[in-house]
Amino acid sequence: MRLIHCLTGVIELANTKVIDYEKLYNLAKIGLSEEQIATSLGISASTVTRRKRDDEQFDRTLKAGKQAGIDAVTNALFEGATGDKPNTSAQIFFLKNRAGWRDKTEVDANLSGDVTVNHDIDAALQSLKDAGIDPTKL
């Protein structure tokens, strides 16, 4: 593939670690986080951040690897949703993420009726007195 050939190789910057761009591409393609990629390459996460900013080939290779992984998973999901034995979960996942489907619960809130509250003030006062509480001090 021409893009991979263009993006792979080895480059050495002054006072920096040599990065194998093919390895960088493949690590990004399999979905590793940038921190995991840094560890695998033997560099720090801050070096990855700096290289993305300062080294255009590093940045392009990282982005291309990430996109290749997304493309592969998207294709596999689509094949799983539409293939000979369609997977219902894959279909639902695809439609939620690409067609705006969502889980929803409909609630009918049209309620009607009367509410009656009966207070027995005398009984409440008596209960307070029976509990040793003077209602006049409340």
Tab-separated table of C-alpha atoms in Angstrom:
chain	number	residue	atom	x	y	z
A	1	MET	CA	0.000	0.000	0.000
A	2	ARG	CA	1.479	3.331	-1.076
A	3	LEU	CA	0.330	5.289	1.998
A	4	ILE	CA	1.931	2.789	4.372
A	5	HIS	CA	5.139	2.831	2.330
A	6	CYS	CA	5.162	6.622	2.386
A	7	LEU	CA	4.547	6.783	6.143
A	8	THR	CA	6.849	4.019	7.293
A	9	GLY	CA	10.567	4.066	7.764
A	10	VAL	CA	12.964	5.269	10.402
A	11	ILE	CA	13.907	8.840	11.189
A	12	GLU	CA	16.397	10.160	13.712
A	13	LEU	CA	16.139	13.655	15.160
A	14	ALA	CA	19.017	15.335	16.979
A	15	ASN	CA	19.363	14.009	20.549
A	16	THR	CA	16.210	11.931	20.266
A	17	LYS	CA	15.340	8.271	20.201
A	18	VAL	CA	15.034	6.594	16.810
A	19	ILE	CA	11.388	5.762	16.088
A	20	ASP	CA	10.374	2.856	13.878
A	21	TYR	CA	7.409	4.356	11.992
A	22	GLU	CA	6.134	0.981	10.818
A	23	LYS	CA	5.916	-0.142	14.456
A	24	LEU	CA	4.239	3.166	15.382
A	25	TYR	CA	1.679	2.640	12.598
A	26	ASN	CA	0.926	-0.936	13.675
A	27	LEU	CA	0.602	-0.046	17.381
A	28	ALA	CA	-1.853	2.737	16.539
A	29	LYS	CA	-3.739	0.428	14.148
A	30	ILE	CA	-4.443	-2.152	16.863
A	31	GLY	CA	-6.022	0.544	19.032
A	32	LEU	CA	-3.413	1.170	21.701
A	33	SER	CA	-3.681	4.461	23.563
A	34	GLU	CA	-0.924	7.003	23.039
A	35	GLU	CA	0.400	6.181	26.505
A	36	GLN	CA	0.544	2.466	25.611
A	37	ILE	CA	2.222	3.312	22.301
A	38	ALA	CA	4.812	5.385	24.155
A	39	THR	CA	5.567	2.499	26.505
A	40	SER	CA	5.852	0.060	23.585
A	41	LEU	CA	8.250	2.398	21.782
A	42	GLY	CA	10.295	3.005	24.931
A	43	ILE	CA	9.495	6.715	25.093
A	44	SER	CA	7.430	8.872	27.433
A	45	ALA	CA	3.874	10.045	26.791
A	46	SER	CA	5.183	13.628	26.718
A	47	THR	CA	7.587	12.610	23.947
A	48	VAL	CA	4.634	11.341	21.905
A	49	THR	CA	2.878	14.679	22.443
A	50	ARG	CA	6.003	16.597	21.451
A	51	ARG	CA	6.664	14.414	18.406
A	52	LYS	CA	3.077	14.868	17.196
A	53	ARG	CA	3.640	18.619	17.343
A	54	ASP	CA	7.203	18.788	16.001
A	55	ASP	CA	7.529	15.816	13.621
A	56	GLU	CA	4.990	15.844	10.783
A	57	GLN	CA	5.812	12.302	9.678
A	58	PHE	CA	5.300	10.996	13.241
A	59	ASP	CA	1.934	12.778	13.466
A	60	ARG	CA	0.766	11.542	10.027
A	61	THR	CA	1.872	7.978	10.773
A	62	LEU	CA	0.086	7.949	14.150
A	63	LYS	CA	-3.129	9.341	12.624
A	64	ALA	CA	-2.973	6.944	9.672
A	65	GLY	CA	-2.525	3.961	12.006
A	66	LYS	CA	-5.457	5.018	14.183
A	67	GLN	CA	-7.651	5.492	11.095
A	68	ALA	CA	-6.642	2.109	9.680
A	69	GLY	CA	-7.754	0.453	12.920
A	70	ILE	CA	-11.066	2.315	12.901
A	71	ASP	CA	-11.607	1.355	9.264
A	72	ALA	CA	-10.911	-2.320	9.959
A	73	VAL	CA	-13.298	-2.456	12.929
A	74	THR	CA	-15.975	-0.501	11.062
A	75	ASN	CA	-15.756	-2.919	8.155
A	76	ALA	CA	-15.916	-5.921	10.481
A	77	LEU	CA	-18.913	-4.444	12.314
A	78	PHE	CA	-20.696	-3.747	9.031
A	79	GLU	CA	-19.965	-7.267	7.797
A	80	GLY	CA	-21.223	-8.699	11.099
A	81	ALA	CA	-24.412	-6.653	10.840
A	82	THR	CA	-25.124	-7.422	7.172
A	83	GLY	CA	-23.343	-10.704	6.403
A	84	ASP	CA	-24.737	-14.204	5.845
A	85	LYS	CA	-25.516	-14.628	9.556
A	86	PRO	CA	-26.358	-11.097	10.719
A	87	ASN	CA	-25.597	-10.266	14.330
A	88	THR	CA	-28.498	-8.357	15.895
A	89	SER	CA	-26.245	-6.656	18.458
A	90	ALA	CA	-23.968	-5.412	15.680
A	91	GLN	CA	-26.989	-4.133	13.773
A	92	ILE	CA	-28.330	-2.240	16.795
A	93	PHE	CA	-24.896	-0.826	17.621
A	94	PHE	CA	-24.412	0.339	14.036
A	95	LEU	CA	-27.848	1.965	13.860
A	96	LYS	CA	-27.449	3.718	17.224
A	97	ASN	CA	-24.109	5.176	16.157
A	98	ARG	CA	-24.789	5.878	12.486
A	99	ALA	CA	-28.559	6.261	12.078
A	100	GLY	CA	-29.556	8.116	15.229
A	101	TRP	CA	-31.352	5.231	16.896
A	102	ARG	CA	-31.616	5.492	20.667
A	103	ASP	CA	-33.126	3.674	23.594
A	104	LYS	CA	-36.163	5.459	24.936
A	105	THR	CA	-38.982	4.828	27.327
A	106	GLU	CA	-42.311	6.444	26.688
A	107	VAL	CA	-44.301	7.507	29.725
A	108	ASP	CA	-47.927	8.599	29.609
A	109	ALA	CA	-48.150	11.400	32.149
A	110	ASN	CA	-51.783	12.307	31.501
A	111	LEU	CA	-53.205	11.666	34.945
A	112	SER	CA	-56.467	12.862	36.346
A	113	GLY	CA	-58.336	12.439	39.590
A	114	ASP	CA	-59.083	14.031	42.912
A	115	VAL	CA	-56.907	13.979	45.977
A	116	THR	CA	-58.509	14.298	49.354
A	117	VAL	CA	-56.490	14.867	52.488
A	118	ASN	CA	-58.203	14.470	55.804
A	119	HIS	CA	-56.506	15.798	58.890
A	120	ASP	CA	-57.716	14.872	62.323
A	121	ILE	CA	-56.250	17.777	64.241
A	122	ASP	CA	-57.704	16.649	67.571
A	123	ALA	CA	-56.134	13.187	67.223
A	124	ALA	CA	-52.746	14.721	66.286
A	125	LEU	CA	-52.829	17.032	69.293
A	126	GLN	CA	-53.754	14.149	71.576
A	127	SER	CA	-50.851	12.058	70.173
A	128	LEU	CA	-48.458	14.889	71.020
A	129	LYS	CA	-49.836	15.156	74.544
A	130	ASP	CA	-49.616	11.390	74.989
A	131	ALA	CA	-45.948	11.582	73.961
A	132	GLY	CA	-45.328	14.202	76.639
A	133	ILE	CA	-45.085	17.143	74.271
A	134	ASP	CA	-46.961	20.379	74.948
A	135	PRO	CA	-48.439	21.423	71.563
A	136	THR	CA	-48.691	25.047	72.654
A	137	LYS	CA	-44.872	25.241	72.819
A	138	LEU	CA	-44.411	24.146	69.206
